[in-house]
Amino acid sequence: MPGDSPDHILKQGIAALQTANYAHAIESLSQLSRDRTVSGSIRLKAHIGWIKALKGDGQTAAAIALCQKLVNHPQPKIKQWATDTLATLTASTPKETSPATADLSGFRHLASEELPEAATAPQPTQLPSPSPHVVDPTGFRPLDAVPETLPKVEPEPASTHPTHTPSLEAEAPSDSLSTVSAADSAAIAEPPSELQSDTSGLPASQSRDIATTTSSLFHYEELNQQPLTSEPALPNPPTPSTDETSPTELSPPVLTFQPGERLDRPRNLPLPSGLLWQVWISQVIGAIALFWLCRAIVRFNLAVLAGFLTPFRRILPMSLDWRYQEGNGLAFMVLLALLLASPWVLDKLLQSTAGLRVLSIQKLQTTHPEGCRLLRRISQKQGWLMPLLQEIPTSSPLIFSYGWLPRYSRIVVSRGLLQQLTDEELATLIGYEMAHVRSRTLPFMSLVALLLQLCHQGYWQVAQWGDRHADWFRRTVAAIISSTCYGLYWLFRKVNVLAARSRVSLSERQAVMWTGNPNALMRALVKLEAGIAQSIIQTGYTPPLVESTDLLTPVGYEAAIGLGSLFPNEGFLSAIAWDMQNPYRQWLSINSSHPGLGARLKRLTGYARQWQLMPALPLPELADTRKAGRSGFGTQRGAFLTQIGPYIGPLLGVVMAMLLWFAGGVLEPLGLQRIGWLYGDRSVLWGSLLLGLGMSIMIRINIYFPDITAGNRFKNPPLPSLYKDPFLLPTVSQPVRLTGKLLGRSGIANWLCQDMMMQTSTGLLKLHFFSALGPLGNLLTHPRHPVEWVSQQIDVQGWYRRGAIAWVDVEAFFQNGKLATKANHPLWSVALCLSCCALGLIILIRG
């Protein structure tokens, strides 16, 4: 038998069962059910046949113990069969109670670990077993009635043909059974949630039936598909509710993680072709962009300094020829010095601003021993000194690393992370950070982290200093310096998002290989996003450390604002579907610091299924809901082209300039000087570029900012309903009006309105506010600046958009029904459009 295939062993066991050779059937089917290398459908069939063989052999107690683990199976057919079989087995078990041990109170032990053969099954009832994945937030549990949302499953006549092979095939839908231990069959009591869907090797009709049931995370399909509110489906096409009626919210189901499996020992995964090269190319591109940005800053500062010293040349003779230098050498030396000093400078910065302190591995060993073992094992295998562990006393769940050599590397964890994550979840994140060291991406990102920290701390500390002074002059100076520092932080971050995003997939793959536990990493990522959102809600604004370490942490805080606040609402699954199904998600995520959470969970789920593990958070397969006529061009492709119009317009302008250059070069030798002058004229290039930019902005203004009326806006829709469509693009503008609490930083730190969120009863949503003069114009609108209403109840009206993150472009703020302040996104867009077109025409005319 050891050399036989699983199919052959299953056929032998079923044949022995049909001929009543129960001993041989038990031996074959029990061995097959315990084998983890066998596919899930075969193991489940073997398990059911094992129960039948034990029942036929008279081993009722052992059959009951095996049948109990199928009572709460996610599939209704398996669950119903197990319930009926358990009732039959229990009814046939004699109730023997020794007079010497009978309890006068009537109490009876249902199970005993010491005496597994005495375990008896509870009497089946007509009430459904509550799903372990759906929890009513109120704690209510029906006792006298079956909820209408539960599927009605007709019991299968399992007892009519207990040993018929076709019946066994029909009773074994494609749900894989978790590994059965080698102990006696009567002592097996593994949780039923460790079952995994697998439709391989089944008839097409049966696979379709199972697919309709397994498309959801929960046991009850109808409960999944029940609408959360009375609001219409968004946004295709919008059927907005009126202002007089407010949607009635139902208590949504709550998601919990399934007890996912893991490997007993680490196992390798195939390396996707070109993944390592993509990481290195992204690092090189980021380094070049960072160098040119620093070079431009150096040249600008040299020019400003030379202009300041020019009046003093009459008093002190000095040469200012250095103002014309390129600044390449100076920029390179500054960056190299910052790279070498980054570990120690970051230590000092974080110690003074965040309370960074050393975390002894002995202390971590008491709470998270697996993470410590993994850290030691990786360091010994790679021949490295163990990295320095450090802790930050903050409730936000954070973990990041920095250092330019393995011996000088640091891993920083927050107190909130240690409190919120389990041992195996923290181990996967430690493996994730150690993978950065192994891929040699840590040195460059440490340099980036130092530049970001310096700029962000300059912004934050100067803003705090300005808020402590009441005089107008000091506050104005503080606002200018603080805004300049934040602008530099924004620039340094933008040129390095590609380098940060490219290393995520490689590090996740390596962490999963080291731990053999993709499910723990899935849970850790979801908990990180939910924890960051909760931290923002508790503090009332985005903590500075959360924002400044965004490129180093495993998840980005901008995406966590929306998605993290939805968990554990059922709408969380619909929200992450955008990252998996939107065909333009790669292009729309180009400015994101991390890949979409949905795409990352899908990849980790693929790792789990490749190792035949049950995913901790099975992702539903959503149908394609794309419909024509949604965008201004009538197609989704048209909506996408409209979205990227400001990038296509300048490109088309450059192409037009090249054609004019070509025409001038061809016609100049022919003596046509009126056209020949176009050849090589740079004014044609710059003028065409600006005209293309201005016209592309003009084309999308009306589509991007439609008029908001009481007839086309949604008033207080639940945020999960806004996330329903996974094919939504930012161009598809949905007017909304939301009521909630305005969150964000107060004072000078938020004069640019860079940290503004709306907290509603169903989650958080990012807000974008532009004054008539754009972002910098926010500095001039203080009498009615939105920062004045932070931490207050307020209404916001604007255009909801969905891209890599979800946000609202604010049209106006209202308080107590009255207009508080008005934004000017459309006006700013029109002004920018006209300015580009006018400047382009002037350049073309002057030549």
Coordinates of C-alpha atoms in Angstrom, one line a residue, residues 137-622:
P137 CA -22.1 42.9 17.9
T138 CA -25.0 43.1 20.3
G139 CA -24.4 39.6 21.7
F140 CA -28.0 38.5 20.7
R141 CA -28.5 34.9 19.9
P142 CA -31.8 33.5 18.7
L143 CA -33.3 30.7 20.8
D144 CA -36.8 30.1 19.6
A145 CA -36.7 30.7 15.8
V146 CA -34.4 30.0 12.9
P147 CA -33.3 33.2 11.2
E148 CA -34.8 33.7 7.7
T149 CA -31.4 34.3 6.2
L150 CA -30.1 30.8 6.9
P151 CA -30.3 28.4 4.1
K152 CA -32.8 25.6 4.3
V153 CA -30.9 22.4 3.6
E154 CA -32.9 19.2 3.0
P155 CA -31.4 16.3 4.9
E156 CA -29.8 13.7 2.6
P157 CA -30.9 10.1 3.1
A158 CA -27.5 9.0 4.3
S159 CA -28.9 6.0 6.1
T160 CA -30.7 4.6 3.1
H161 CA -27.5 3.4 1.4
P162 CA -24.8 3.6 3.9
T163 CA -22.2 1.8 1.9
H164 CA -23.1 2.7 -1.7
T165 CA -20.1 4.3 -3.6
P166 CA -22.2 6.9 -5.5
S167 CA -23.7 8.0 -2.2
L168 CA -20.3 8.5 -0.7
E169 CA -19.2 10.6 -3.7
A170 CA -22.3 12.8 -3.4
E171 CA -21.9 13.3 0.3
A172 CA -18.3 14.4 0.0
P173 CA -18.2 17.9 -1.5
S174 CA -14.8 19.4 -2.2
D175 CA -13.9 20.7 1.2
S176 CA -10.5 19.5 2.4
L177 CA -10.3 18.1 5.9
S178 CA -7.6 19.4 8.2
T179 CA -4.9 17.0 9.3
V180 CA -5.9 14.3 11.7
S181 CA -3.5 13.5 14.4
A182 CA -2.1 10.0 14.9
A183 CA -3.8 9.5 18.2
D184 CA -6.7 7.2 18.7
S185 CA -9.7 8.1 16.6
A186 CA -12.0 8.6 19.6
A187 CA -9.8 11.3 21.0
I188 CA -9.8 13.5 17.8
A189 CA -11.6 16.8 18.4
E190 CA -10.2 19.3 16.0
P191 CA -12.2 22.4 15.3
P192 CA -14.4 22.2 12.2
S193 CA -13.3 25.5 10.9
E194 CA -10.0 24.0 9.7
L195 CA -11.6 22.9 6.5
Q196 CA -10.6 24.2 3.2
S197 CA -12.4 24.5 -0.2
D198 CA -11.1 22.3 -3.0
T199 CA -13.3 21.5 -6.0
S200 CA -10.7 19.5 -7.9
G201 CA -11.8 16.1 -9.2
L202 CA -15.6 16.7 -8.8
P203 CA -18.3 16.7 -11.5
A204 CA -19.0 20.0 -13.1
S205 CA -22.5 20.3 -11.7
Q206 CA -21.3 19.6 -8.2
S207 CA -18.4 22.0 -8.5
R208 CA -20.8 24.8 -9.6
D209 CA -23.1 24.1 -6.6
I210 CA -20.2 24.3 -4.3
A211 CA -18.7 27.4 -5.9
T212 CA -22.0 29.3 -5.2
T213 CA -21.7 28.4 -1.6
T214 CA -18.0 28.9 -1.1
S215 CA -17.9 32.3 -2.7
S216 CA -18.4 33.9 0.7
L217 CA -16.3 33.9 3.8
F218 CA -19.3 32.9 6.0
H219 CA -21.2 29.7 6.4
Y220 CA -24.5 31.3 5.3
E221 CA -24.7 32.6 1.8
E222 CA -27.9 34.5 2.2
L223 CA -26.5 36.3 5.2
N224 CA -23.6 37.5 3.1
Q225 CA -25.7 38.8 0.4
Q226 CA -28.2 40.7 2.6
P227 CA -27.9 44.4 2.0
L228 CA -26.5 46.4 4.9
T229 CA -28.7 49.4 4.4
S230 CA -31.6 50.7 2.5
E231 CA -29.3 52.9 0.4
P232 CA -29.2 52.2 -3.3
A233 CA -26.2 50.4 -4.8
L234 CA -23.3 52.8 -5.5
P235 CA -22.4 54.2 -7.9
N236 CA -23.6 52.6 -11.1
P237 CA -25.8 54.3 -11.8
P238 CA -26.4 56.5 -8.7
T239 CA -29.9 56.5 -7.4
P240 CA -29.3 58.9 -4.6
S241 CA -31.4 59.2 -1.5
T242 CA -33.1 62.4 -0.7
D243 CA -32.0 64.7 2.1
E244 CA -35.2 64.1 4.0
T245 CA -34.7 60.4 4.4
S246 CA -31.7 58.8 6.1
P247 CA -30.8 55.2 5.5
T248 CA -31.6 52.8 8.3
E249 CA -28.5 50.8 9.2
L250 CA -28.7 47.2 10.1
S251 CA -26.1 45.6 12.4
P252 CA -23.6 44.2 10.0
P253 CA -21.9 40.8 10.5
V254 CA -18.5 40.9 12.1
L255 CA -15.5 39.2 10.5
T256 CA -13.2 37.0 12.5
F257 CA -10.1 35.1 11.3
Q258 CA -10.5 31.4 10.7
P259 CA -8.0 29.2 12.6
G260 CA -5.5 28.9 9.7
E261 CA -3.0 26.1 9.4
R262 CA 0.8 26.4 9.0
L263 CA 3.6 24.1 7.8
D264 CA 5.5 22.0 10.3
R265 CA 8.8 23.1 8.8
P266 CA 9.8 25.8 6.3
R267 CA 9.4 25.1 2.6
N268 CA 10.7 27.0 -0.5
L269 CA 8.5 28.9 -2.9
P270 CA 9.4 29.5 -6.6
L271 CA 10.9 32.9 -7.2
P272 CA 8.9 34.8 -9.9
S273 CA 11.0 35.7 -12.9
G274 CA 12.4 39.2 -12.7
L275 CA 11.2 40.0 -9.2
L276 CA 14.7 40.5 -7.8
W277 CA 15.7 42.6 -10.8
Q278 CA 12.5 44.8 -10.4
V279 CA 13.5 45.5 -6.8
W280 CA 17.1 46.5 -7.7
I281 CA 16.0 48.6 -10.7
S282 CA 13.5 50.4 -8.5
Q283 CA 16.2 51.1 -5.9
V284 CA 18.5 52.5 -8.6
I285 CA 15.7 54.7 -10.0
G286 CA 15.0 55.9 -6.5
A287 CA 18.6 56.7 -5.9
I288 CA 19.0 58.6 -9.1
A289 CA 15.8 60.6 -8.4
L290 CA 17.0 61.3 -4.9
F291 CA 20.4 62.5 -6.1
W292 CA 18.9 64.9 -8.6
L293 CA 16.5 66.3 -6.1
C294 CA 19.2 66.8 -3.6
R295 CA 21.4 68.4 -6.3
A296 CA 18.6 70.8 -7.2
I297 CA 18.1 71.7 -3.5
V298 CA 21.9 72.3 -3.1
R299 CA 22.0 74.6 -6.2
F300 CA 19.0 76.5 -5.0
N301 CA 20.5 77.1 -1.5
L302 CA 23.9 78.1 -3.0
A303 CA 22.1 80.6 -5.2
V304 CA 20.1 82.0 -2.2
L305 CA 23.3 82.2 -0.2
A306 CA 25.2 84.0 -3.0
G307 CA 22.4 86.5 -3.3
F308 CA 22.5 87.2 0.4
L309 CA 26.3 87.7 0.4
T310 CA 26.4 89.9 -2.8
P311 CA 25.8 93.2 -0.9
F312 CA 28.7 92.5 1.4
R313 CA 31.3 92.1 -1.4
R314 CA 32.0 95.8 -1.2
I315 CA 33.1 95.5 2.5
L316 CA 34.7 92.0 2.4
P317 CA 36.3 90.9 -0.8
M318 CA 35.1 87.4 -1.7
S319 CA 34.6 85.3 -4.7
L320 CA 31.1 84.0 -5.5
D321 CA 32.0 81.9 -8.5
W322 CA 30.8 78.8 -6.6
R323 CA 27.3 79.9 -7.2
Y324 CA 27.6 78.6 -10.8
Q325 CA 28.8 75.2 -9.8
E326 CA 26.6 72.1 -10.6
G327 CA 26.7 70.9 -7.0
N328 CA 27.1 67.2 -7.9
G329 CA 30.1 66.6 -5.6
L330 CA 28.5 68.4 -2.7
A331 CA 25.2 66.6 -3.1
F332 CA 27.0 63.2 -3.3
M333 CA 29.1 63.8 -0.2
V334 CA 26.1 64.9 1.8
L335 CA 24.1 61.9 0.9
L336 CA 27.1 59.5 1.5
A337 CA 27.7 61.1 5.0
L338 CA 24.0 60.7 5.9
L339 CA 24.0 57.1 4.7
L340 CA 26.9 56.2 6.9
A341 CA 25.6 58.0 9.9
S342 CA 21.9 57.0 9.4
P343 CA 21.7 54.3 12.2
W344 CA 23.1 56.5 14.9
V345 CA 21.3 59.7 13.8
L346 CA 18.0 57.9 13.6
D347 CA 18.6 56.5 17.0
K348 CA 19.1 60.0 18.4
L349 CA 16.1 61.4 16.6
L350 CA 13.7 58.6 17.7
Q351 CA 15.1 58.7 21.3
S352 CA 14.4 62.4 21.6
T353 CA 11.0 62.5 19.8
A354 CA 9.5 59.1 20.3
G355 CA 11.1 57.7 23.5
L356 CA 13.0 54.9 21.7
R357 CA 14.8 52.5 24.0
V358 CA 16.5 49.2 23.8
L359 CA 14.4 46.0 24.0
S360 CA 16.2 43.1 25.4
I361 CA 15.7 39.8 23.7
Q362 CA 15.2 38.1 27.1
K363 CA 12.2 40.4 27.6
L364 CA 10.8 39.6 24.2
Q365 CA 11.4 35.9 24.8
T366 CA 8.8 35.8 27.6
T367 CA 6.0 37.1 25.4
H368 CA 7.0 36.2 21.8
P369 CA 9.4 33.2 21.9
E370 CA 8.8 32.2 18.2
G371 CA 9.9 35.6 17.0
C372 CA 13.1 35.4 19.0
R373 CA 13.9 31.9 17.7
L374 CA 13.4 33.0 14.2
L375 CA 15.7 36.0 14.7
R376 CA 18.4 33.8 16.1
R377 CA 18.0 31.2 13.4
I378 CA 18.2 33.7 10.5
S379 CA 21.2 35.5 12.0
Q380 CA 23.1 32.2 12.5
K381 CA 22.2 30.9 9.1
Q382 CA 23.3 34.1 7.3
G383 CA 26.4 34.6 9.6
W384 CA 25.2 37.9 10.9
L385 CA 25.3 39.5 14.3
M386 CA 21.7 39.8 15.6
P387 CA 20.2 43.2 14.9
L388 CA 19.6 45.5 17.8
L389 CA 16.0 45.3 19.1
Q390 CA 14.4 48.6 20.1
E391 CA 10.9 49.6 21.4
I392 CA 8.8 52.7 21.1
P393 CA 6.2 53.3 23.8
T394 CA 3.3 54.1 21.5
S395 CA -0.1 52.4 21.1
S396 CA 0.1 52.5 17.3
P397 CA 1.2 49.1 15.9
L398 CA 4.5 49.9 14.1
I399 CA 7.5 47.8 13.1
F400 CA 10.4 48.9 10.9
S401 CA 14.1 48.5 10.4
Y402 CA 17.1 50.6 9.3
G403 CA 20.9 50.3 9.1
W404 CA 23.4 50.0 6.3
L405 CA 25.1 46.8 7.3
P406 CA 23.6 43.7 9.0
R407 CA 25.8 44.3 12.1
Y408 CA 24.5 47.9 12.4
S409 CA 20.8 47.1 11.6
R410 CA 18.0 47.8 14.0
I411 CA 14.5 46.4 14.3
V412 CA 12.1 48.8 16.0
V413 CA 8.7 47.6 17.4
S414 CA 6.1 49.6 19.2
R415 CA 4.4 48.6 22.4
G416 CA 1.0 48.6 20.6
L417 CA 2.4 46.0 18.2
L418 CA 3.5 43.7 20.9
Q419 CA 0.1 44.0 22.6
Q420 CA -2.0 43.4 19.5
L421 CA -0.1 40.7 17.7
T422 CA 0.3 37.1 18.7
D423 CA 3.6 35.3 18.8
E424 CA 3.4 33.8 15.3
E425 CA 2.1 37.0 13.8
L426 CA 5.1 39.0 15.2
A427 CA 7.4 36.3 13.9
T428 CA 6.3 36.8 10.4
L429 CA 6.8 40.5 10.6
I430 CA 10.3 40.0 12.0
G431 CA 11.0 37.7 9.1
Y432 CA 9.6 40.5 6.8
E433 CA 12.1 43.0 8.2
M434 CA 15.0 40.6 8.1
A435 CA 14.2 40.0 4.4
H436 CA 15.0 43.6 3.8
V437 CA 18.5 43.0 5.2
R438 CA 18.9 39.8 3.0
S439 CA 17.8 41.6 -0.2
R440 CA 20.2 44.5 0.6
T441 CA 17.5 47.1 0.2
L442 CA 18.0 48.3 3.8
P443 CA 20.9 50.8 3.3
F444 CA 19.2 53.0 0.7
M445 CA 15.9 53.0 2.6
S446 CA 17.8 53.9 5.8
L447 CA 19.1 57.0 4.0
V448 CA 15.6 57.8 2.8
A449 CA 14.2 57.3 6.3
L450 CA 16.8 59.7 7.8
L451 CA 15.9 62.4 5.2
L452 CA 12.2 61.9 5.9
Q453 CA 12.6 62.1 9.6
L454 CA 14.7 65.2 9.5
C455 CA 12.2 67.0 7.3
H456 CA 9.1 65.8 9.2
Q457 CA 10.6 66.6 12.6
G458 CA 11.5 70.1 11.3
Y459 CA 7.8 70.5 10.2
W460 CA 6.4 69.2 13.4
Q461 CA 8.7 70.8 15.9
V462 CA 8.5 74.3 14.2
A463 CA 4.7 74.0 14.1
Q464 CA 4.5 73.2 17.8
W465 CA 6.8 76.1 18.5
G466 CA 4.6 78.5 16.5
D467 CA 1.4 77.3 18.3
R468 CA 3.0 78.3 21.6
H469 CA 3.3 82.0 20.5
A470 CA 0.4 84.3 20.0
D471 CA 2.0 87.2 18.0
W472 CA 1.3 87.2 14.3
F473 CA 4.9 87.6 13.1
R474 CA 6.3 84.5 14.9
R475 CA 3.3 82.4 13.8
T476 CA 3.7 83.5 10.2
V477 CA 7.4 82.6 10.2
A478 CA 6.7 79.3 11.9
A479 CA 4.0 78.5 9.3
I480 CA 6.4 79.3 6.4
I481 CA 9.2 77.2 7.7
S482 CA 6.9 74.4 8.8
S483 CA 5.2 74.3 5.4
T484 CA 8.6 74.3 3.6
C485 CA 9.8 71.4 5.7
Y486 CA 6.6 69.5 5.0
G487 CA 7.0 70.2 1.3
L488 CA 10.5 68.8 1.3
Y489 CA 9.2 65.7 3.2
W490 CA 6.5 65.3 0.5
L491 CA 9.1 65.5 -2.3
F492 CA 11.5 63.0 -0.7
R493 CA 8.6 60.6 -0.1
K494 CA 7.2 60.9 -3.6
V495 CA 10.5 60.1 -5.4
N496 CA 11.0 57.0 -3.3
V497 CA 7.5 55.3 -3.2
L498 CA 8.6 53.0 -6.0
A499 CA 11.6 51.8 -4.1
A500 CA 9.5 51.2 -1.0
R501 CA 6.7 49.4 -2.9
S502 CA 8.9 47.2 -5.0
R503 CA 10.5 45.4 -2.1
V504 CA 7.2 44.4 -0.4
S505 CA 6.4 41.3 -2.5
L506 CA 10.0 39.9 -2.2
S507 CA 10.1 40.4 1.6
E508 CA 6.7 38.8 2.1
R509 CA 7.7 35.8 0.1
Q510 CA 10.9 35.4 2.1
A511 CA 9.1 35.8 5.4
V512 CA 6.6 33.1 4.4
M513 CA 9.4 30.8 3.4
W514 CA 11.2 31.3 6.7
T515 CA 8.1 30.8 8.9
G516 CA 5.9 28.4 6.7
N517 CA 3.0 30.5 8.0
P518 CA 1.3 32.7 5.3
N519 CA -1.9 32.8 7.4
A520 CA -0.1 34.6 10.3
L521 CA 1.2 37.2 7.9
M522 CA -2.3 37.7 6.5
R523 CA -3.6 38.3 10.0
A524 CA -0.7 40.6 10.9
L525 CA -1.2 42.9 7.9
V526 CA -5.0 43.2 8.6
K527 CA -4.3 43.9 12.3
L528 CA -1.7 46.5 11.4
E529 CA -4.2 48.5 9.2
A530 CA -7.0 48.1 11.7
G531 CA -4.7 49.2 14.6
I532 CA -3.4 52.3 12.7
A533 CA -7.0 53.4 12.0
Q534 CA -7.9 52.8 15.7
S535 CA -4.9 54.8 16.8
I536 CA -5.9 57.7 14.6
I537 CA -9.4 57.6 16.0
Q538 CA -8.1 57.6 19.6
T539 CA -5.6 60.4 19.1
G540 CA -7.9 62.5 16.8
Y541 CA -5.2 62.9 14.2
T542 CA -2.5 61.0 12.4
P543 CA 0.4 60.5 14.8
P544 CA 3.6 62.1 13.4
L545 CA 5.6 58.9 13.8
V546 CA 3.0 56.9 11.8
E547 CA 3.3 59.3 8.9
S548 CA 7.1 59.8 9.0
T549 CA 7.8 56.1 9.0
D550 CA 5.3 55.3 6.2
L551 CA 7.8 54.0 3.7
L552 CA 9.5 51.7 6.2
T553 CA 6.5 50.0 7.8
P554 CA 4.8 46.9 6.3
V555 CA 1.5 48.9 5.6
G556 CA 0.8 52.4 4.5
Y557 CA -1.1 54.7 6.8
E558 CA -3.1 56.4 4.0
A559 CA -4.7 53.1 2.9
A560 CA -5.2 52.1 6.6
I561 CA -7.4 55.2 7.2
G562 CA -10.2 53.8 5.1
L563 CA -9.7 50.0 5.0
G564 CA -8.5 49.7 8.6
S565 CA -11.6 51.5 9.9
L566 CA -13.9 49.1 8.1
F567 CA -12.5 46.0 9.7
P568 CA -14.1 43.8 11.2
N569 CA -17.2 45.0 9.2
E570 CA -18.2 42.6 6.4
G571 CA -17.8 45.5 4.0
F572 CA -14.0 45.1 4.5
L573 CA -14.1 42.2 2.0
S574 CA -15.8 44.3 -0.7
A575 CA -13.4 47.2 0.0
I576 CA -10.2 45.1 -0.7
A577 CA -11.7 43.7 -3.9
W578 CA -10.7 46.9 -5.7
D579 CA -7.0 45.9 -5.2
M580 CA -7.7 42.5 -6.8
Q581 CA -10.1 43.2 -9.6
N582 CA -9.7 46.7 -10.9
P583 CA -7.9 46.5 -14.3
Y584 CA -6.2 49.8 -13.8
R585 CA -5.1 49.3 -10.2
Q586 CA -1.4 49.2 -11.1
W587 CA -1.5 52.6 -12.8
L588 CA -3.6 54.2 -10.2
S589 CA -1.3 52.9 -7.4
I590 CA 1.8 54.5 -8.9
N591 CA 1.9 57.1 -6.1
S592 CA 1.2 54.5 -3.3
S593 CA 3.9 53.5 -0.9
H594 CA 2.7 49.9 -0.7
P595 CA 0.7 47.5 -2.9
G596 CA -3.0 47.2 -2.2
L597 CA -3.9 45.1 0.8
G598 CA -6.3 43.0 -1.3
A599 CA -3.6 42.1 -3.8
R600 CA -1.2 41.2 -0.9
L601 CA -3.8 39.0 0.8
K602 CA -4.6 37.3 -2.5
R603 CA -0.9 36.5 -3.0
L604 CA -0.6 35.1 0.5
T605 CA -3.8 33.1 0.0
G606 CA -2.1 31.6 -3.1
Y607 CA 0.9 30.6 -1.0
A608 CA -1.4 28.9 1.5
R609 CA -3.3 27.0 -1.2
Q610 CA -0.1 26.0 -2.8
W611 CA 0.9 24.3 0.4
Q612 CA -2.6 22.9 0.9
L613 CA -3.3 25.1 3.9
M614 CA -6.6 26.6 4.7
P615 CA -6.4 30.4 4.4
A616 CA -7.1 32.5 7.5
L617 CA -9.2 34.9 5.5
P618 CA -10.6 33.3 2.4
L619 CA -11.2 35.9 -0.2
P620 CA -14.5 35.8 -2.1
E621 CA -14.6 35.7 -5.9
L622 CA -16.6 38.7 -7.0

